[in-house]
Amino acid sequence: MNACRRSRACYLAGCRNEPCLMANRRYMKRLQYDHARGQKRRIDATQTRVWVERLAAHGWTRTQIADAAGTTLTTIRRIATGEARNINRFIAAGILSIPLGRPDQGRIDSTGTTRRLRALAVLGYPIHTIAEASGMDTSMLQGHLAAQHATIPAPIARRIASTYRRLCFIPGPSQIARTRAAARGWHGPLAWDDIDDPACPPSEGASEQDGVVLSRDELAARRRAEVEHLGSYGASAQEIADRVGLAVKYVENILRQLENGQANSRAPKADPATAIAAACGA
C-alpha cells in the first residue's frame, strides 16, 4: 500500500485518512469561494503557451521551466504542444512569473526562503494561500516552511521572494496561522536585517512590530511602482497583472496614466514604512 501523501490528490486516489480529508475540504471551500466571486479556476492556455515558447527561445528547456514554475514536466509538455487548451490559473501565473532571459543553473541556500514563508505565517498566511498566490505546489512549500531542505533551485527562491514582497505589506486572512506561527517562535519581516544571511540573528523585540502594514495609499504607490517597472520592459497589461496579482483594468489604467505623464493622486506625501520596505526586500 502506498504511503499517505496528505493531499487532495491522495484523497482522489481513494485515501480517507484525516489529513487527506482535510485537504479535500480546504480545496472545496476555496473552490466555492472562487465560484462565488465569479473567478474561474481554469483559463485559456494560449498566453501561457506563448510565454513557454518565448522562454524556450531564450534557452530554457521544458524541464527547467517546470522546475522554475513549481509544476510537472508533463504539464509543460501539454501546454507547449497545445494539447492543454485550458490550464489551472495558478499554474499559468507560475509560468508567467518566470522572467525572460537565460535560465539560472544550480541551487542556493534555502535560509531566506524558509524565513520568508515563516514571516508570512506570522502575518496570517497559511501555506495553501501562499501556494495559490505564487502558483506553486503546496507540499513543496511545506517542505521549505519546515526547513527540510538545505538548498533550493534559484528560480523557485526568486518566485517565493517575489510573492513575499507582494504579501508582506498586507495582513493575512488566518488567525490560526498567526497563532501557530507564534507558538513555534517564528519571526515576521521586521526581525531580519538580512533575511537571506544564515548568520543574521533575529532582532530583539521585533515581534511587536511584525504586524505593521502599509496604508492603502502607500500600498497603491508601491503597486504603481511595480507596474511602472515591468511596463518599462515592454510587458503587456495582462502579463503585468498576472505577475503582480492585480486586475488587468487596474494595470491598464496605470499604464495609461504613465504614458500621459499623469501623477498618482494617491501617492503618499511622506516616506512610506521604510523599515518594512527594507525588511521585505523592496
Short mmCIF file of C-alpha atoms in Angstrom, two decimals:
data_model
loop_
_atom_site.label_atom_id
_atom_site.label_comp_id
_atom_site.label_asym_id
_atom_site.label_seq_id
_atom_site.Cartn_x
_atom_site.Cartn_y
_atom_site.Cartn_z
CA MET A 1 0.00 0.00 0.00
CA ASN A 2 1.35 3.40 -0.92
CA ALA A 3 2.15 5.88 1.85
CA CYS A 4 -0.39 8.62 2.55
CA ARG A 5 0.59 11.83 0.77
CA ARG A 6 -1.61 14.04 2.97
CA SER A 7 -3.08 15.83 -0.05
CA ARG A 8 -6.24 16.15 -2.15
CA ALA A 9 -4.55 14.11 -4.87
CA CYS A 10 -4.20 11.30 -2.36
CA TYR A 11 -7.88 11.73 -1.41
CA LEU A 12 -8.91 11.47 -5.08
CA ALA A 13 -6.88 8.25 -5.29
CA GLY A 14 -9.11 6.77 -2.57
CA CYS A 15 -7.35 7.67 0.68
CA ARG A 16 -9.68 8.65 3.53
CA ASN A 17 -7.13 9.47 6.22
CA GLU A 18 -7.92 12.66 8.13
CA PRO A 19 -5.11 14.81 6.56
CA CYS A 20 -6.38 13.96 3.06
CA LEU A 21 -9.99 14.59 4.07
CA MET A 22 -8.94 18.00 5.42
CA ALA A 23 -7.01 18.78 2.22
CA ASN A 24 -10.09 17.99 0.14
CA ARG A 25 -12.35 20.09 2.39
CA ARG A 26 -9.95 23.05 2.10
CA TYR A 27 -9.91 22.70 -1.68
CA MET A 28 -13.71 22.56 -1.93
CA LYS A 29 -14.10 25.53 0.38
CA ARG A 30 -11.72 27.64 -1.72
CA LEU A 31 -13.42 26.43 -4.91
CA GLN A 32 -16.83 27.54 -3.62
CA TYR A 33 -15.35 30.89 -2.63
CA ASP A 34 -13.87 31.38 -6.11
CA HIS A 35 -17.19 30.46 -7.75
CA ALA A 36 -18.99 32.96 -5.51
CA ARG A 37 -16.61 35.67 -6.75
CA GLY A 38 -17.05 34.56 -10.35
CA GLN A 39 -13.37 33.60 -10.57
CA LYS A 40 -12.55 30.64 -12.79
CA ARG A 41 -10.04 28.02 -11.71
CA ARG A 42 -9.08 27.23 -15.31
CA ILE A 43 -8.20 29.74 -18.02
CA ASP A 44 -7.27 29.66 -21.70
CA ALA A 45 -3.72 28.35 -22.15
CA THR A 46 -2.80 30.43 -25.22
CA GLN A 47 -0.98 33.22 -23.41
CA THR A 48 0.91 30.73 -21.23
CA ARG A 49 1.91 28.66 -24.27
CA VAL A 50 3.29 31.78 -25.97
CA TRP A 51 5.31 32.54 -22.83
CA VAL A 52 6.70 28.98 -22.79
CA GLU A 53 7.75 29.45 -26.43
CA ARG A 54 9.45 32.75 -25.58
CA LEU A 55 11.31 31.12 -22.69
CA ALA A 56 12.40 28.29 -25.00
CA ALA A 57 13.75 30.89 -27.44
CA HIS A 58 15.94 32.21 -24.59
CA GLY A 59 17.41 28.76 -23.97
CA TRP A 60 15.04 27.29 -21.40
CA THR A 61 14.33 23.55 -21.59
CA ARG A 62 10.91 22.23 -20.61
CA THR A 63 12.41 20.64 -17.51
CA GLN A 64 13.89 23.98 -16.42
CA ILE A 65 10.56 25.73 -16.99
CA ALA A 66 8.76 23.08 -14.94
CA ASP A 67 11.26 23.40 -12.08
CA ALA A 68 11.08 27.20 -12.08
CA ALA A 69 7.27 27.18 -12.20
CA GLY A 70 6.92 24.55 -9.49
CA THR A 71 4.92 22.21 -11.73
CA THR A 72 5.49 18.96 -13.66
CA LEU A 73 7.28 18.32 -16.94
CA THR A 74 4.13 16.67 -18.28
CA THR A 75 2.15 19.86 -17.67
CA ILE A 76 4.71 21.97 -19.55
CA ARG A 77 4.77 19.48 -22.43
CA ARG A 78 0.96 19.55 -22.76
CA ILE A 79 0.98 23.36 -22.76
CA ALA A 80 3.83 23.61 -25.27
CA THR A 81 2.28 21.16 -27.73
CA GLY A 82 -1.19 22.73 -27.50
CA GLU A 83 -2.67 19.57 -26.01
CA ALA A 84 -3.77 21.55 -22.95
CA ARG A 85 -6.21 24.22 -24.12
CA ASN A 86 -7.22 25.22 -20.59
CA ILE A 87 -4.99 25.19 -17.52
CA ASN A 88 -5.18 25.97 -13.83
CA ARG A 89 -4.81 29.71 -13.35
CA PHE A 90 -2.26 29.23 -10.55
CA ILE A 91 -0.05 27.14 -12.84
CA ALA A 92 -0.42 29.83 -15.51
CA ALA A 93 0.60 32.51 -13.01
CA GLY A 94 3.65 30.48 -12.03
CA ILE A 95 4.84 30.11 -15.61
CA LEU A 96 4.13 33.75 -16.46
CA SER A 97 6.16 34.84 -13.43
CA ILE A 98 9.37 33.39 -14.94
CA PRO A 99 11.38 36.34 -16.29
CA LEU A 100 12.71 36.25 -19.84
CA GLY A 101 16.44 35.67 -20.13
CA ARG A 102 18.85 32.79 -19.85
CA PRO A 103 17.88 30.19 -17.22
CA ASP A 104 19.71 30.13 -13.90
CA GLN A 105 21.61 26.98 -13.05
CA GLY A 106 22.21 25.37 -9.66
CA ARG A 107 20.74 25.77 -6.21
CA ILE A 108 21.14 28.32 -3.44
CA ASP A 109 20.86 28.32 0.35
CA SER A 110 17.23 27.97 1.45
CA THR A 111 17.50 30.00 4.67
CA GLY A 112 15.92 33.12 3.16
CA THR A 113 13.08 31.11 1.65
CA THR A 114 12.24 29.43 4.96
CA ARG A 115 12.33 32.77 6.79
CA ARG A 116 10.06 34.39 4.20
CA LEU A 117 7.47 31.61 4.41
CA ARG A 118 7.51 31.75 8.21
CA ALA A 119 7.29 35.55 8.21
CA LEU A 120 4.16 35.32 6.05
CA ALA A 121 2.73 32.79 8.51
CA VAL A 122 3.33 35.34 11.30
CA LEU A 123 1.30 37.83 9.25
CA GLY A 124 -1.55 35.32 8.92
CA TYR A 125 -0.87 33.48 5.66
CA PRO A 126 -1.41 29.69 5.72
CA ILE A 127 0.76 27.71 3.35
CA HIS A 128 -2.06 26.91 0.90
CA THR A 129 -2.75 30.65 0.48
CA ILE A 130 0.94 31.27 -0.26
CA ALA A 131 0.86 28.39 -2.75
CA GLU A 132 -2.10 29.92 -4.58
CA ALA A 133 -0.51 33.38 -4.61
CA SER A 134 2.74 32.03 -6.04
CA GLY A 135 1.28 29.32 -8.29
CA MET A 136 3.47 26.71 -6.62
CA ASP A 137 2.96 23.24 -5.17
CA THR A 138 1.76 23.21 -1.55
CA SER A 139 3.77 20.17 -0.49
CA MET A 140 6.98 21.68 -1.89
CA LEU A 141 6.41 24.92 0.03
CA GLN A 142 5.53 22.94 3.15
CA GLY A 143 8.92 21.24 2.98
CA HIS A 144 10.74 24.58 2.91
CA LEU A 145 8.49 26.01 5.65
CA ALA A 146 9.60 23.11 7.84
CA ALA A 147 13.27 23.68 6.85
CA GLN A 148 13.56 20.16 5.45
CA HIS A 149 15.88 21.22 2.59
CA ALA A 150 19.24 22.97 2.89
CA THR A 151 19.13 24.30 -0.68
CA ILE A 152 16.52 25.37 -3.23
CA PRO A 153 16.55 25.99 -7.02
CA ALA A 154 17.34 29.67 -7.61
CA PRO A 155 14.27 30.37 -9.81
CA ILE A 156 11.90 28.97 -7.17
CA ALA A 157 13.60 31.02 -4.44
CA ARG A 158 13.09 34.15 -6.56
CA ARG A 159 9.41 33.40 -7.09
CA ILE A 160 8.82 32.89 -3.38
CA ALA A 161 10.70 36.13 -2.68
CA SER A 162 8.51 37.93 -5.23
CA THR A 163 5.34 36.60 -3.61
CA TYR A 164 6.72 37.58 -0.21
CA ARG A 165 7.31 41.16 -1.35
CA ARG A 166 3.68 41.38 -2.53
CA LEU A 167 2.14 39.92 0.62
CA CYS A 168 4.34 41.19 3.44
CA PHE A 169 2.61 44.59 3.42
CA ILE A 170 -0.89 43.12 3.80
CA PRO A 171 -2.36 41.23 6.80
CA GLY A 172 -3.12 37.60 6.03
CA PRO A 173 -6.59 36.05 6.37
CA SER A 174 -5.89 33.38 9.00
CA GLN A 175 -5.72 33.92 12.75
CA ILE A 176 -4.95 30.21 13.09
CA ALA A 177 -1.80 30.69 11.01
CA ARG A 178 -0.75 33.60 13.25
CA THR A 179 -1.36 31.60 16.42
CA ARG A 180 0.59 28.59 15.18
CA ALA A 181 3.48 30.76 13.99
CA ALA A 182 3.64 32.49 17.37
CA ALA A 183 3.57 29.16 19.20
CA ARG A 184 6.52 27.95 17.12
CA GLY A 185 8.53 31.11 17.79
CA TRP A 186 8.71 32.21 14.17
CA HIS A 187 9.63 35.78 13.27
CA GLY A 188 7.98 38.33 10.99
CA PRO A 189 9.51 40.60 8.33
CA LEU A 190 10.94 43.19 10.72
CA ALA A 191 13.02 40.64 12.64
CA TRP A 192 15.70 40.39 9.94
CA ASP A 193 18.39 42.88 8.98
CA ASP A 194 19.33 40.48 6.16
CA ILE A 195 16.70 37.80 5.67
CA ASP A 196 18.95 35.76 3.33
CA ASP A 197 22.02 35.67 5.60
CA PRO A 198 22.10 32.42 7.63
CA ALA A 199 24.41 34.14 10.16
CA CYS A 200 21.97 37.01 10.77
CA PRO A 201 20.10 36.58 14.08
CA PRO A 202 16.54 37.89 14.55
CA SER A 203 16.31 41.35 16.07
CA GLU A 204 15.21 41.53 19.69
CA GLY A 205 11.74 42.99 20.24
CA ALA A 206 10.79 42.89 16.57
CA SER A 207 7.77 40.67 17.17
CA GLU A 208 5.69 43.57 18.49
CA GLN A 209 6.09 45.39 15.16
CA ASP A 210 5.80 42.41 12.85
CA GLY A 211 2.13 43.07 12.11
CA VAL A 212 2.71 46.63 10.83
CA VAL A 213 1.46 47.07 7.26
CA LEU A 214 1.27 49.82 4.69
CA SER A 215 -1.68 52.17 4.46
CA ARG A 216 -3.99 52.00 1.45
CA ASP A 217 -2.28 54.94 -0.25
CA GLU A 218 1.21 53.60 0.45
CA LEU A 219 0.28 50.18 -0.91
CA ALA A 220 -1.20 51.79 -4.05
CA ALA A 221 2.04 53.73 -4.58
CA ARG A 222 4.11 50.56 -4.27
CA ARG A 223 1.91 48.67 -6.73
CA ARG A 224 2.10 51.55 -9.17
CA ALA A 225 5.91 51.43 -8.97
CA GLU A 226 5.87 47.68 -9.69
CA VAL A 227 3.63 48.20 -12.73
CA GLU A 228 5.85 51.03 -14.00
CA HIS A 229 8.95 48.86 -13.59
CA LEU A 230 7.50 45.91 -15.53
CA GLY A 231 5.99 48.22 -18.13
CA SER A 232 9.42 49.72 -18.82
CA TYR A 233 10.49 46.27 -20.07
CA GLY A 234 7.64 46.12 -22.56
CA ALA A 235 5.43 43.67 -20.65
CA SER A 236 1.76 43.76 -21.61
CA ALA A 237 -1.00 44.74 -19.18
CA GLN A 238 -2.10 41.09 -18.97
CA GLU A 239 1.43 39.87 -18.24
CA ILE A 240 1.91 42.51 -15.55
CA ALA A 241 -1.46 41.72 -13.97
CA ASP A 242 -0.61 38.01 -13.81
CA ARG A 243 2.80 38.64 -12.26
CA VAL A 244 1.84 41.32 -9.74
CA GLY A 245 -1.58 39.93 -8.87
CA LEU A 246 -3.71 42.92 -9.94
CA ALA A 247 -6.76 43.34 -12.15
CA VAL A 248 -5.97 43.91 -15.83
CA LYS A 249 -8.10 47.08 -15.97
CA TYR A 250 -6.26 48.48 -12.96
CA VAL A 251 -2.91 47.86 -14.67
CA GLU A 252 -4.15 49.33 -17.95
CA ASN A 253 -5.25 52.48 -16.13
CA ILE A 254 -1.82 52.90 -14.50
CA LEU A 255 -0.01 52.35 -17.81
CA ARG A 256 -2.30 54.88 -19.49
CA GLN A 257 -1.52 57.45 -16.80
CA LEU A 258 2.20 56.83 -17.17
CA GLU A 259 2.00 57.27 -20.94
CA ASN A 260 0.17 60.57 -20.48
CA GLY A 261 2.60 61.72 -17.78
CA GLN A 262 -0.10 61.93 -15.12
CA ALA A 263 0.92 61.92 -11.48
CA ASN A 264 -0.51 59.50 -8.94
CA SER A 265 -3.07 61.40 -6.88
CA ARG A 266 -2.90 58.80 -4.12
CA ALA A 267 0.88 58.81 -3.68
CA PRO A 268 1.88 59.26 -0.02
CA LYS A 269 3.33 62.60 1.00
CA ALA A 270 5.86 61.05 3.37
CA ASP A 271 8.36 58.24 3.04
CA PRO A 272 6.25 55.07 3.47
CA ALA A 273 7.20 52.44 6.05
CA THR A 274 10.88 52.37 5.21
CA ALA A 275 11.64 49.76 7.82
CA ILE A 276 9.03 47.38 6.44
CA ALA A 277 10.13 48.04 2.85
CA ALA A 278 13.71 47.16 3.74
CA ALA A 279 12.63 44.02 5.57
CA CYS A 280 10.56 42.91 2.61
CA GLY A 281 13.34 43.47 0.13
CA ALA A 282 11.70 46.40 -1.62
#
